[in-house]
Structure formats: structure tokens, C-alpha cells
Amino acid sequence: MAAAAPVSEYQLKAVFLFNFAQFVEWPASAFPQTSAPFVIGVLGKDPFGADLDDVVRGEAVNGHPLAVQRYQNVGEVRDCQILFIPAAEFGHVGELLARLKGRSVLTVTDADEGPQRGVMIGLITQDRQIRLRIDVEAAKVASLTISSKLLRPAEIVGTARS
Amino acid sequence: MSMARKFRPYFIEGRDRSRFKRSFHQFVPLLTSLSLAFCGARALADPNVADVPSTGDLKQLSLEDLMNVKVTSVSKQPQKLLQAPSAIQVITSDDIRRSGATTLPEALRLADNLEVAQINAHDWAISARGFDANLANKLLVLIDGRAVYTPLYGGVLWNVQDYLLEDIDRIEVISGPGGTLWGANAVNGVINIITKSAQQTQGLYATAAAGNQLQDFGGVRYGAQVAPDVYLRFYGKYFDEGDVITSAGANAADSWHMARGGFRMDAHQFGDNWLTLQGDVYDGGENYGVAGDSDLSGSNVLGRWTRTLSADSGFTLQAYYDHTYLAQPFAASPPAQFFRGFPAASLMDTLDTFDLDFQYHLGWGERQKIVWGFGYRETHEADEDLSVVRFAPPVLNQNLYSGFLQDEIAVASNVQFTIGSKLEHNDYTGFEVEPSARVQWNFDPKELLWAAVSRAVRTPSRYDHDLEVPSGLVDAPPPFQFPEDYLKGNSNFLSETLIAYEVGYRATLASRLSGSISAFYNAYDDLRSTTSTPTTATYVFPFPVFFQNNLEGDTYGIELSTSYQVLDWWRLHAGYDLLEEHIHVKPGEVDATGATNETADPQQQFALRSVMDLPRNVQFNAALRWVDELHINNGPTGGPAIGIVPSYFELDTRLAWHVTRQLELSLVGQNLLHEYHTEYGFPSPTREEIARSVFGRITWGY
């Protein structure tokens, strides 16, 4: 029977990343040129398969076409606007954040630890649903402005709270 | 990675999980027609409405709606398990709630890698990888970093270890040695019971239950924010369990009750500092038939300061004080010829423990993570000097000093090597060293292979070292000499040692299937034996028998655990353990029990659990377990005779209905297949049988 409607976990997470592109404001300095693509980076082994590519296909944000880039390791990370750190890669987060310091990159992870050590958004699976945890302060430090539409359903963590 | 954090052992607790519960409640489920279709319960009610939503459909949803979409999550296990190079299993708070368990030992039945045998209404034998005796002594148990084993016999008094189960965040059960981080007694396994932070347990929660065995049960918790970033909770719990019966059919007269309460405060207002202060008190008693009642009480207070220094460094400082008191009654033994008799008495044991631990972790270059720490523990134990049993000396102060160092080295991006050791000094045996080496290979993000070699020790307990059980024999007719004691500890008792070799594989095999398998080979030396005293023409008794370290041998086995998400609303779980034990007396030595005293273990056991979310906010849980027969010895002075505890099937179920968001009604059945069944004990008319238990429960809050 067709009982189960399997939304795969990473299909759903890919859609969340797509939404973040809409609900976060990047400074103009985050893009090398006005026509540069809006890059969603994925660190390490990519858990999305084709899902993330499907989500961004044909989409643009403020004139920046969306694109996906995959980085095998921290050393490969280049200009991107969102960087997804899969749970399995969370061990490298210290090294990664040191590298991203001073750059306007929205860092997102689905590690159970959630946003900490400066990672901004956690996508946490609980009761088979995705929960959002956001460290507003960490985003501010990177000159990112998160829309209240995104904050409202989220759990706010970190040192500063609205 | 796995063994890196002692106090927050595996998954980072506290800070980030903590606000979850409240924000969860802020969601009023916005059930659009589309998200309804994804919802498992709805799908069950009307299988035809469910369509696989396309990515395009999902992109049209609001954020709130997206958060209502159910995913086909494989397992509730935190993904970090895929980085855990040990045979770890995690019991989540959801698992506990759905199981219907009301006490800790019942909740531990959810770990496939544990043996849990209920001895009578109030006692359990719990172990991993064998050696599950009623005085099982090879497992270390910590509740929020506080070691709860008793130095009296090196085991855990499960009748006094409990908590309001709803406030437990998770129970991590590691089978296999953990001595490198946790020290002596983490020989066959480690259980870490981790409670939720005060912030996660805000508001009022109340629960009550009543049934045939669980006669009264009640629990209440209240949590509040007391200052910005400072949260506090108080809890209380009481239960009263009825008698079981003996194999002769008589009332076993072992009903018991326990009341406990406590608090936890969490504060994190100072940036990178996290402060926890918590404490518990308990008081209860057990019926011991004609001997009278036992008296059990205790209290503890623990403080912990965790500070994050940088992205990859920080420290934890923890101190606790723990006081326990137990008075166990002994019935009078009337005098007889050559026997002076014993008056009714009560063995009173008072234990005060002060413990201090410090742990520091730091990144070292690009590839290494170092964890080091040290600890100090002081115990003061006083045992009443009785004619029927005593410990010499009756009052004993002991000091334990320890230090450890561990290095995790990333030898490649997905291969990690961890090496470390503990060094500790105890008053009985001096220095002990517990090194280990582990390697993990995440050859795929969803698959992990690991292997480990470890050494662990069980240091002597007062039972091994200081015990004296008088014979009570007097007035020997000449020329015979009668022994003063018939069982004695040994002041030269050594530490028991283990070298363990383990391999394991853990994987998310498909989007709906996950599992783990581990295999081990354990080589033991200097295990406890009992030796009888040689008889002579004038000394005709083989007493006292006394403890020595004359056993050695090996055990091996496998542990299998797997979860399968059959449908969105239905998950199946299966676990299986196989254990072979070959313990023997060292060449040229003897053991009064023929090396059988500690190994009343099932060769095989399996568990099958079904977890269902049904329509109309109904949940149904069923847990079937099968435990192989036990070959059990009658204790150190009972000789080598072996009795059988028959294999058994048992079934636990829980049916729960969430009437409203706050109110839940449930009906729980435990051990439903038999009115009475035996899980442990040498065959005798007084061996106790465990009763079928059915109770109804109402819960408000959450």
C-alpha cells in the first residue's frame, strides 16, 4: 500500500537550505561580483545525493543564480554563501570556523550538537521532524541578518537572545 | 572521539538541547492538507491519500509547514553513533517513555548489550558480556558523572539507584572495557545515565500509576527559570511494589517502597561557562520476611563547572559528595549442638564518598586531540560488627588517586587512532594501569568499522578483602578443632585483570535500516576463587573457605542490534547476544565452586521490539524477550553444584493515548506471558519468581 509518504531526511534538509537563502540577508561584500552565483557549499562526503541539486535548479536569489559546490575537505572551501557541515564532518568544525573567520558565510549543520562554537544554524531531527536552532549572535558577527520569519519558528541559542 | 568526554560522555548534553522542549510546545501543528498526507497516523487511517511529495511541492511550503513534515528517519539514535568506536547503545528518553518502565533496571532492559535478571521484587543482577551474578562486580555505573558502585562488593545496589525517568535525557550503555577513562571496575561495561538539564525540564509534570504489583506510584517535577540563564527543577518520586512468590508457592514477603527527591540547577550566564549543581535524597525499605525490614537511605550533592576555552579546548571540574546507608536484617539462628546460634541482627553499612575530578581537552596541531585529567576519591565506610557477619576492620578510610591521558590522532580524513591510559593508585593493590588503543575507519559517511584492544582491572572490594563470616561453631569435643570463620576475605587479594579485543561495525544501511554488530574476545586473569582449608585428623572442617585469585579463562561473543523503520509510523527493533564463557581453575590450584560461581549467564538472548504511532494520538509498544537458560552455582560456599534457571520468553506492552497535549493515559503490562517466572537464583523452595504486572497510569504535563 502507499501508506508511507517517504520524504527523505536530506530532501527536506535541502529545502530548508533553499529557504535560508531567502530569509537571510548577506552584505554585498559577500559576493565577488553582482552577477556571481549564490553558492551553497557542502563539506566532505555529501549526504544529499541529487536532492540539493534538484532544489536549487533554475533558482536565483536577488539576481544571483543558486549553485551547489562540494568541498572534499576544509582546505578546499572557497567563496560560498551557505556552508553545510554534515554531522559526520562536525569534528572539523574548529578548523573550518578558523578559516571562515571574517567572512559572511552562513554555517549550517545537522550534527546533534547543533549550533555551537560559532556554527549558526542547526537542523535537528526530533520525532521525525526537523527543528531549527539558530545562534543569532554568531550570525551577527558574520554580518548576516536573519529574518524574523526564520527566527520565529526556531529555537534561539547562544549568548545573545532577542 | 568516543571516549573523549568523561562527564558529558558521548553526546554533548545540555546547552543546545535544552530549549527544545519549550519551543516544541509553541508549535501549533499547522496541518495543511499536504503535510497531513505525510503524517504517519493519517496515512494509516487513509492509505490512499499519501503521495510522495516532490521537491517542488516542498519548496512551496512555509517554514512552519516544513517543520511539520515527518521524515523517514532511520533511527532515533544520534548520528554521532556513527563516530563511536565502541559497542555503545543509547537508550533515549523517548525509548524509556514508550517502554512503560518505571524504574531504572526496567529501562535497562532496552539495551541489547546488557543482561538484566530480576532476582526478587527489589533486586536485580545486571551485567554486560557475562559475569552476571547477584553480586555482579564488573560493570561501572555513573549517574551524571557520579559513580554509584559500592566498594562493599564492587557492584551496584540497583534497589537504590533510580530517578524520575522522564527527566533522564539518555542512557549510554557501553559493553566492553572503559578503564582508560573511567578507571577500575569499568571491566565488562559502563552505563552512563545522563539527566536532562534543568532548562529542558521546565514547568509542571505529574504522573501517578496503580496496579497489581506496582501498587502505588507517583512522581512530580517542577522546573522554573530563577534568573536570566539560571534554571532550576525539583522532583519527587514514590513507589510501593508488592510481594512476589517463592518457587514453593509461598508469599516471598519482599514488598518494598522507595521515596526520593532532588533538584538540579543549570546556569550558563557567564559566556562559555556552564555550571551545574544537583542533588538527591532517598529513603525506603524492603521486607525481609521474618528477619524484618531493611532500611535504605542516601543523599548526594554534585557540582560541575564546564568551561569552553576555544573552539577545540576546554575543561570540566566536578566534585561530589555521596552518603549511603543500608541496614540489612538477618533473622536469628537458634543455638544447637556445637553451634552457639546468632541473634537477630542488622548489617549496617554507612558509606561516605568525596570525589573530585578534573578533565581538560585540547586540539594539538591539525590532527590530534588530547584529553587528560586527574581524580581523587576518598571513601569512609563503616560496617557494624555483627556476630553473623563482619568486615575487618569495621571502619575503613580509603584514598584513590588517578590520572589519565588520551590522544586522538586523525591519521587520514576518515581514519582515527585513539591511544591512552589511566594510571591509578588504590590502598589495596597500589598502582593499576589501564591502557587502550582504538582505531576507527569511517570508510563511508554512513558506515563505521572499529577495533580496540584494552586492559581493565577490577580492584578488590571489601567483600574480597575484609569479609569474615563466623561459623558459630563452639564446644568442640576434644581433640577436634572448630573453625572460627567459615568464609573469609583475603588481605592478599589481587586485582582481577582483563585484556579485551573487540571489533565492530555500525551502519545506516539504507534510509530505513540501521544496525551494529560487535564481536569480542576477553582474556581474564586472577578472577576470584574460593579455596577451602585443608582438613586434618583434628581439624575436620574445610573451613574457612577464603577468596583467592585462582581463576582464569576467556569469553567471547557477538552483540547484534538493528532497527528497521517499516513504515513512517512503525519501527521494529531486534537485538541478539551470543556469549561463550570458558573460565577454569589455574593449573595446580583449586576452587570450591569449580569455576562456576560468577557465570550464571545466558548463552544467548534476543529481543524484538515494536514501536507504533497509531491514529488519534495513540501509541503502542510491545517488547518480546527470550533469555537462554542459566547454569547457576549456589554461591562461594555452596560447592560446585549447578542448578538451572530455565530459559524464558516474556512480553511487555504499553498502550498510551494522548488525550490532550498535556494529558496522557496509558496501560502497561510487564511479564505478560506468565503469571510468575524465574529469572535468577539457585533452585530451592525459596527461589523467588517474578510476577506479571499490569498497571494504569495517568500523566499530566510534559
PDB file of N, CA, C and O in Angstrom, chain B residues 630-688:
ATOM      1  N   LEU B 630      20.025 -20.412  32.449  1.00  0.00           N
ATOM      2  CA  LEU B 630      21.233 -20.087  33.204  1.00  0.00           C
ATOM      3  C   LEU B 630      21.713 -21.334  33.925  1.00  0.00           C
ATOM      4  O   LEU B 630      20.906 -22.108  34.449  1.00  0.00           O
ATOM      5  N   HIS B 631      23.016 -21.504  33.964  1.00  0.00           N
ATOM      6  CA  HIS B 631      23.626 -22.565  34.761  1.00  0.00           C
ATOM      7  C   HIS B 631      24.218 -21.880  35.977  1.00  0.00           C
ATOM      8  O   HIS B 631      25.215 -21.186  35.881  1.00  0.00           O
ATOM      9  N   ILE B 632      23.557 -22.076  37.105  1.00  0.00           N
ATOM     10  CA  ILE B 632      23.872 -21.224  38.242  1.00  0.00           C
ATOM     11  C   ILE B 632      24.435 -22.038  39.402  1.00  0.00           C
ATOM     12  O   ILE B 632      23.993 -23.152  39.679  1.00  0.00           O
ATOM     13  N   ASN B 633      25.422 -21.445  40.051  1.00  0.00           N
ATOM     14  CA  ASN B 633      26.071 -22.064  41.197  1.00  0.00           C
ATOM     15  C   ASN B 633      25.486 -21.478  42.473  1.00  0.00           C
ATOM     16  O   ASN B 633      24.960 -20.376  42.479  1.00  0.00           O
ATOM     17  N   ASN B 634      25.603 -22.226  43.552  1.00  0.00           N
ATOM     18  CA  ASN B 634      24.930 -21.835  44.791  1.00  0.00           C
ATOM     19  C   ASN B 634      25.801 -20.997  45.715  1.00  0.00           C
ATOM     20  O   ASN B 634      25.720 -21.115  46.921  1.00  0.00           O
ATOM     21  N   GLY B 635      26.663 -20.152  45.142  1.00  0.00           N
ATOM     22  CA  GLY B 635      27.438 -19.256  45.988  1.00  0.00           C
ATOM     23  C   GLY B 635      28.768 -19.847  46.393  1.00  0.00           C
ATOM     24  O   GLY B 635      29.001 -21.053  46.250  1.00  0.00           O
ATOM     25  N   PRO B 636      29.652 -19.012  46.935  1.00  0.00           N
ATOM     26  CA  PRO B 636      31.042 -19.436  47.155  1.00  0.00           C
ATOM     27  C   PRO B 636      31.176 -20.600  48.133  1.00  0.00           C
ATOM     28  O   PRO B 636      32.164 -21.337  48.080  1.00  0.00           O
ATOM     29  N   THR B 637      30.213 -20.787  49.035  1.00  0.00           N
ATOM     30  CA  THR B 637      30.349 -21.892  49.989  1.00  0.00           C
ATOM     31  C   THR B 637      29.418 -23.044  49.653  1.00  0.00           C
ATOM     32  O   THR B 637      29.273 -23.984  50.413  1.00  0.00           O
ATOM     33  N   GLY B 638      28.769 -22.961  48.493  1.00  0.00           N
ATOM     34  CA  GLY B 638      27.769 -23.969  48.164  1.00  0.00           C
ATOM     35  C   GLY B 638      28.299 -25.155  47.382  1.00  0.00           C
ATOM     36  O   GLY B 638      27.543 -26.028  46.990  1.00  0.00           O
ATOM     37  N   GLY B 639      29.620 -25.171  47.115  1.00  0.00           N
ATOM     38  CA  GLY B 639      30.175 -26.277  46.350  1.00  0.00           C
ATOM     39  C   GLY B 639      29.953 -26.092  44.864  1.00  0.00           C
ATOM     40  O   GLY B 639      29.405 -25.081  44.432  1.00  0.00           O
ATOM     41  N   PRO B 640      30.410 -27.074  44.080  1.00  0.00           N
ATOM     42  CA  PRO B 640      30.364 -26.925  42.630  1.00  0.00           C
ATOM     43  C   PRO B 640      29.026 -27.300  41.991  1.00  0.00           C
ATOM     44  O   PRO B 640      28.926 -27.353  40.768  1.00  0.00           O
ATOM     45  N   ALA B 641      27.994 -27.553  42.794  1.00  0.00           N
ATOM     46  CA  ALA B 641      26.715 -27.966  42.207  1.00  0.00           C
ATOM     47  C   ALA B 641      26.163 -26.874  41.286  1.00  0.00           C
ATOM     48  O   ALA B 641      26.301 -25.689  41.561  1.00  0.00           O
ATOM     49  N   ILE B 642      25.552 -27.316  40.206  1.00  0.00           N
ATOM     50  CA  ILE B 642      24.992 -26.388  39.228  1.00  0.00           C
ATOM     51  C   ILE B 642      23.482 -26.594  39.165  1.00  0.00           C
ATOM     52  O   ILE B 642      22.995 -27.722  39.051  1.00  0.00           O
ATOM     53  N   GLY B 643      22.762 -25.516  39.275  1.00  0.00           N
ATOM     54  CA  GLY B 643      21.322 -25.567  39.092  1.00  0.00           C
ATOM     55  C   GLY B 643      20.944 -24.851  37.809  1.00  0.00           C
ATOM     56  O   GLY B 643      21.774 -24.193  37.186  1.00  0.00           O
ATOM     57  N   ILE B 644      19.702 -25.018  37.428  1.00  0.00           N
ATOM     58  CA  ILE B 644      19.247 -24.434  36.162  1.00  0.00           C
ATOM     59  C   ILE B 644      18.166 -23.385  36.441  1.00  0.00           C
ATOM     60  O   ILE B 644      17.249 -23.616  37.233  1.00  0.00           O
ATOM     61  N   VAL B 645      18.301 -22.248  35.788  1.00  0.00           N
ATOM     62  CA  VAL B 645      17.176 -21.320  35.669  1.00  0.00           C
ATOM     63  C   VAL B 645      16.671 -21.511  34.246  1.00  0.00           C
ATOM     64  O   VAL B 645      17.420 -21.289  33.290  1.00  0.00           O
ATOM     65  N   PRO B 646      15.443 -21.956  34.061  1.00  0.00           N
ATOM     66  CA  PRO B 646      15.003 -22.287  32.699  1.00  0.00           C
ATOM     67  C   PRO B 646      14.980 -21.066  31.781  1.00  0.00           C
ATOM     68  O   PRO B 646      14.818 -19.940  32.241  1.00  0.00           O
ATOM     69  N   SER B 647      15.143 -21.330  30.493  1.00  0.00           N
ATOM     70  CA  SER B 647      15.018 -20.237  29.526  1.00  0.00           C
ATOM     71  C   SER B 647      13.585 -19.740  29.548  1.00  0.00           C
ATOM     72  O   SER B 647      12.669 -20.461  29.954  1.00  0.00           O
ATOM     73  N   TYR B 648      13.387 -18.501  29.148  1.00  0.00           N
ATOM     74  CA  TYR B 648      12.020 -17.990  29.176  1.00  0.00           C
ATOM     75  C   TYR B 648      11.788 -16.951  28.086  1.00  0.00           C
ATOM     76  O   TYR B 648      12.712 -16.293  27.626  1.00  0.00           O
ATOM     77  N   PHE B 649      10.540 -16.842  27.682  1.00  0.00           N
ATOM     78  CA  PHE B 649      10.045 -15.749  26.852  1.00  0.00           C
ATOM     79  C   PHE B 649       9.249 -14.827  27.753  1.00  0.00           C
ATOM     80  O   PHE B 649       8.486 -15.302  28.599  1.00  0.00           O
ATOM     81  N   GLU B 650       9.370 -13.538  27.596  1.00  0.00           N
ATOM     82  CA  GLU B 650       8.454 -12.631  28.276  1.00  0.00           C
ATOM     83  C   GLU B 650       8.098 -11.464  27.372  1.00  0.00           C
ATOM     84  O   GLU B 650       8.820 -11.150  26.421  1.00  0.00           O
ATOM     85  N   LEU B 651       6.996 -10.822  27.684  1.00  0.00           N
ATOM     86  CA  LEU B 651       6.463  -9.770  26.832  1.00  0.00           C
ATOM     87  C   LEU B 651       6.029  -8.593  27.697  1.00  0.00           C
ATOM     88  O   LEU B 651       5.334  -8.769  28.699  1.00  0.00           O
ATOM     89  N   ASP B 652       6.465  -7.403  27.310  1.00  0.00           N
ATOM     90  CA  ASP B 652       5.998  -6.170  27.937  1.00  0.00           C
ATOM     91  C   ASP B 652       5.248  -5.362  26.867  1.00  0.00           C
ATOM     92  O   ASP B 652       5.684  -5.317  25.714  1.00  0.00           O
ATOM     93  N   THR B 653       4.147  -4.727  27.265  1.00  0.00           N
ATOM     94  CA  THR B 653       3.437  -3.885  26.297  1.00  0.00           C
ATOM     95  C   THR B 653       3.031  -2.574  26.953  1.00  0.00           C
ATOM     96  O   THR B 653       2.936  -2.473  28.179  1.00  0.00           O
ATOM     97  N   ARG B 654       2.783  -1.592  26.120  1.00  0.00           N
ATOM     98  CA  ARG B 654       2.263  -0.316  26.616  1.00  0.00           C
ATOM     99  C   ARG B 654       1.345   0.269  25.548  1.00  0.00           C
ATOM    100  O   ARG B 654       1.714   0.361  24.377  1.00  0.00           O
ATOM    101  N   LEU B 655       0.157   0.638  25.994  1.00  0.00           N
ATOM    102  CA  LEU B 655      -0.802   1.313  25.129  1.00  0.00           C
ATOM    103  C   LEU B 655      -1.044   2.683  25.742  1.00  0.00           C
ATOM    104  O   LEU B 655      -1.399   2.780  26.917  1.00  0.00           O
ATOM    105  N   ALA B 656      -0.805   3.725  24.965  1.00  0.00           N
ATOM    106  CA  ALA B 656      -0.924   5.073  25.531  1.00  0.00           C
ATOM    107  C   ALA B 656      -1.768   5.952  24.626  1.00  0.00           C
ATOM    108  O   ALA B 656      -1.709   5.844  23.394  1.00  0.00           O
ATOM    109  N   TRP B 657      -2.530   6.820  25.220  1.00  0.00           N
ATOM    110  CA  TRP B 657      -3.382   7.736  24.472  1.00  0.00           C
ATOM    111  C   TRP B 657      -3.146   9.148  24.982  1.00  0.00           C
ATOM    112  O   TRP B 657      -3.351   9.433  26.160  1.00  0.00           O
ATOM    113  N   HIS B 658      -2.701   9.997  24.067  1.00  0.00           N
ATOM    114  CA  HIS B 658      -2.544  11.408  24.397  1.00  0.00           C
ATOM    115  C   HIS B 658      -3.902  12.077  24.239  1.00  0.00           C
ATOM    116  O   HIS B 658      -4.290  12.448  23.147  1.00  0.00           O
ATOM    117  N   VAL B 659      -4.616  12.212  25.334  1.00  0.00           N
ATOM    118  CA  VAL B 659      -5.961  12.773  25.282  1.00  0.00           C
ATOM    119  C   VAL B 659      -5.899  14.226  24.839  1.00  0.00           C
ATOM    120  O   VAL B 659      -6.654  14.676  23.984  1.00  0.00           O
ATOM    121  N   THR B 660      -5.008  14.970  25.438  1.00  0.00           N
ATOM    122  CA  THR B 660      -4.721  16.337  25.011  1.00  0.00           C
ATOM    123  C   THR B 660      -3.207  16.450  24.961  1.00  0.00           C
ATOM    124  O   THR B 660      -2.491  15.494  25.273  1.00  0.00           O
ATOM    125  N   ARG B 661      -2.723  17.620  24.623  1.00  0.00           N
ATOM    126  CA  ARG B 661      -1.274  17.787  24.576  1.00  0.00           C
ATOM    127  C   ARG B 661      -0.643  17.502  25.948  1.00  0.00           C
ATOM    128  O   ARG B 661       0.460  16.990  26.037  1.00  0.00           O
ATOM    129  N   GLN B 662      -1.384  17.855  26.998  1.00  0.00           N
ATOM    130  CA  GLN B 662      -0.817  17.674  28.343  1.00  0.00           C
ATOM    131  C   GLN B 662      -1.143  16.322  28.981  1.00  0.00           C
ATOM    132  O   GLN B 662      -0.393  15.844  29.805  1.00  0.00           O
ATOM    133  N   LEU B 663      -2.272  15.779  28.631  1.00  0.00           N
ATOM    134  CA  LEU B 663      -2.783  14.631  29.387  1.00  0.00           C
ATOM    135  C   LEU B 663      -2.568  13.322  28.630  1.00  0.00           C
ATOM    136  O   LEU B 663      -2.968  13.202  27.472  1.00  0.00           O
ATOM    137  N   GLU B 664      -1.960  12.367  29.292  1.00  0.00           N
ATOM    138  CA  GLU B 664      -1.746  11.059  28.676  1.00  0.00           C
ATOM    139  C   GLU B 664      -2.227   9.958  29.615  1.00  0.00           C
ATOM    140  O   GLU B 664      -1.948   9.986  30.810  1.00  0.00           O
ATOM    141  N   LEU B 665      -2.940   9.009  29.044  1.00  0.00           N
ATOM    142  CA  LEU B 665      -3.379   7.840  29.802  1.00  0.00           C
ATOM    143  C   LEU B 665      -2.670   6.631  29.206  1.00  0.00           C
ATOM    144  O   LEU B 665      -2.554   6.517  27.985  1.00  0.00           O
ATOM    145  N   SER B 666      -2.186   5.740  30.055  1.00  0.00           N
ATOM    146  CA  SER B 666      -1.539   4.562  29.497  1.00  0.00           C
ATOM    147  C   SER B 666      -1.840   3.321  30.341  1.00  0.00           C
ATOM    148  O   SER B 666      -2.172   3.416  31.523  1.00  0.00           O
ATOM    149  N   LEU B 667      -1.727   2.186  29.663  1.00  0.00           N
ATOM    150  CA  LEU B 667      -1.933   0.896  30.310  1.00  0.00           C
ATOM    151  C   LEU B 667      -0.688   0.065  29.999  1.00  0.00           C
ATOM    152  O   LEU B 667      -0.335  -0.113  28.838  1.00  0.00           O
ATOM    153  N   VAL B 668      -0.019  -0.382  31.046  1.00  0.00           N
ATOM    154  CA  VAL B 668       1.254  -1.070  30.871  1.00  0.00           C
ATOM    155  C   VAL B 668       1.143  -2.499  31.400  1.00  0.00           C
ATOM    156  O   VAL B 668       0.581  -2.734  32.477  1.00  0.00           O
ATOM    157  N   GLY B 669       1.647  -3.440  30.614  1.00  0.00           N
ATOM    158  CA  GLY B 669       1.723  -4.820  31.079  1.00  0.00           C
ATOM    159  C   GLY B 669       3.172  -5.272  31.038  1.00  0.00           C
ATOM    160  O   GLY B 669       3.860  -5.082  30.036  1.00  0.00           O
ATOM    161  N   GLN B 670       3.644  -5.852  32.120  1.00  0.00           N
ATOM    162  CA  GLN B 670       5.016  -6.353  32.159  1.00  0.00           C
ATOM    163  C   GLN B 670       4.986  -7.847  32.476  1.00  0.00           C
ATOM    164  O   GLN B 670       4.203  -8.283  33.327  1.00  0.00           O
ATOM    165  N   ASN B 671       5.828  -8.593  31.791  1.00  0.00           N
ATOM    166  CA  ASN B 671       5.913 -10.050  32.002  1.00  0.00           C
ATOM    167  C   ASN B 671       4.545 -10.707  31.813  1.00  0.00           C
ATOM    168  O   ASN B 671       4.067 -11.455  32.667  1.00  0.00           O
ATOM    169  N   LEU B 672       3.940 -10.391  30.665  1.00  0.00           N
ATOM    170  CA  LEU B 672       2.555 -10.798  30.442  1.00  0.00           C
ATOM    171  C   LEU B 672       2.375 -12.284  30.163  1.00  0.00           C
ATOM    172  O   LEU B 672       1.290 -12.822  30.347  1.00  0.00           O
ATOM    173  N   LEU B 673       3.439 -12.963  29.721  1.00  0.00           N
ATOM    174  CA  LEU B 673       3.242 -14.340  29.254  1.00  0.00           C
ATOM    175  C   LEU B 673       3.066 -15.355  30.372  1.00  0.00           C
ATOM    176  O   LEU B 673       2.542 -16.430  30.139  1.00  0.00           O
ATOM    177  N   HIS B 674       3.555 -15.035  31.571  1.00  0.00           N
ATOM    178  CA  HIS B 674       3.421 -15.974  32.679  1.00  0.00           C
ATOM    179  C   HIS B 674       2.932 -15.230  33.911  1.00  0.00           C
ATOM    180  O   HIS B 674       3.329 -14.089  34.139  1.00  0.00           O
ATOM    181  N   GLU B 675       2.133 -15.917  34.713  1.00  0.00           N
ATOM    182  CA  GLU B 675       1.737 -15.298  35.969  1.00  0.00           C
ATOM    183  C   GLU B 675       2.978 -15.095  36.841  1.00  0.00           C
ATOM    184  O   GLU B 675       3.144 -14.061  37.480  1.00  0.00           O
ATOM    185  N   TYR B 676       3.870 -16.107  36.834  1.00  0.00           N
ATOM    186  CA  TYR B 676       5.156 -15.999  37.526  1.00  0.00           C
ATOM    187  C   TYR B 676       6.218 -16.680  36.673  1.00  0.00           C
ATOM    188  O   TYR B 676       5.944 -17.685  36.027  1.00  0.00           O
ATOM    189  N   HIS B 677       7.409 -16.131  36.686  1.00  0.00           N
ATOM    190  CA  HIS B 677       8.528 -16.799  36.015  1.00  0.00           C
ATOM    191  C   HIS B 677       9.803 -16.480  36.791  1.00  0.00           C
ATOM    192  O   HIS B 677       9.897 -15.478  37.492  1.00  0.00           O
ATOM    193  N   THR B 678      10.804 -17.339  36.636  1.00  0.00           N
ATOM    194  CA  THR B 678      12.071 -17.161  37.351  1.00  0.00           C
ATOM    195  C   THR B 678      13.110 -16.592  36.405  1.00  0.00           C
ATOM    196  O   THR B 678      13.231 -17.036  35.267  1.00  0.00           O
ATOM    197  N   GLU B 679      13.863 -15.610  36.891  1.00  0.00           N
ATOM    198  CA  GLU B 679      14.935 -15.047  36.077  1.00  0.00           C
ATOM    199  C   GLU B 679      16.311 -15.325  36.661  1.00  0.00           C
ATOM    200  O   GLU B 679      17.323 -15.182  35.980  1.00  0.00           O
ATOM    201  N   TYR B 680      16.346 -15.688  37.942  1.00  0.00           N
ATOM    202  CA  TYR B 680      17.653 -15.838  38.577  1.00  0.00           C
ATOM    203  C   TYR B 680      17.514 -16.667  39.844  1.00  0.00           C
ATOM    204  O   TYR B 680      16.460 -16.694  40.469  1.00  0.00           O
ATOM    205  N   GLY B 681      18.571 -17.338  40.251  1.00  0.00           N
ATOM    206  CA  GLY B 681      18.604 -17.993  41.557  1.00  0.00           C
ATOM    207  C   GLY B 681      18.814 -19.496  41.466  1.00  0.00           C
ATOM    208  O   GLY B 681      18.299 -20.174  40.576  1.00  0.00           O
ATOM    209  N   PHE B 682      19.583 -20.020  42.417  1.00  0.00           N
ATOM    210  CA  PHE B 682      19.813 -21.458  42.507  1.00  0.00           C
ATOM    211  C   PHE B 682      18.493 -22.133  42.888  1.00  0.00           C
ATOM    212  O   PHE B 682      17.759 -21.633  43.735  1.00  0.00           O
ATOM    213  N   PRO B 683      18.179 -23.267  42.247  1.00  0.00           N
ATOM    214  CA  PRO B 683      16.881 -23.898  42.521  1.00  0.00           C
ATOM    215  C   PRO B 683      16.746 -24.258  44.004  1.00  0.00           C
ATOM    216  O   PRO B 683      17.621 -24.911  44.568  1.00  0.00           O
ATOM    217  N   SER B 684      15.688 -23.796  44.614  1.00  0.00           N
ATOM    218  CA  SER B 684      15.405 -24.122  46.009  1.00  0.00           C
ATOM    219  C   SER B 684      13.964 -23.706  46.260  1.00  0.00           C
ATOM    220  O   SER B 684      13.396 -22.943  45.476  1.00  0.00           O
ATOM    221  N   PRO B 685      13.376 -24.195  47.353  1.00  0.00           N
ATOM    222  CA  PRO B 685      11.982 -23.805  47.621  1.00  0.00           C
ATOM    223  C   PRO B 685      11.822 -22.306  47.848  1.00  0.00           C
ATOM    224  O   PRO B 685      10.728 -21.780  47.723  1.00  0.00           O
ATOM    225  N   THR B 686      12.924 -21.616  48.188  1.00  0.00           N
ATOM    226  CA  THR B 686      12.798 -20.184  48.463  1.00  0.00           C
ATOM    227  C   THR B 686      13.221 -19.308  47.280  1.00  0.00           C
ATOM    228  O   THR B 686      13.215 -18.092  47.387  1.00  0.00           O
ATOM    229  N   ARG B 687      13.614 -19.943  46.171  1.00  0.00           N
ATOM    230  CA  ARG B 687      13.923 -19.123  44.994  1.00  0.00           C
ATOM    231  C   ARG B 687      12.680 -18.332  44.604  1.00  0.00           C
ATOM    232  O   ARG B 687      11.568 -18.850  44.638  1.00  0.00           O
ATOM    233  N   GLU B 688      12.893 -17.068  44.219  1.00  0.00           N
ATOM    234  CA  GLU B 688      11.728 -16.216  44.004  1.00  0.00           C
ATOM    235  C   GLU B 688      11.352 -16.135  42.527  1.00  0.00           C
ATOM    236  O   GLU B 688      12.192 -16.246  41.649  1.00  0.00           O
TER     237      GLU B 688
END
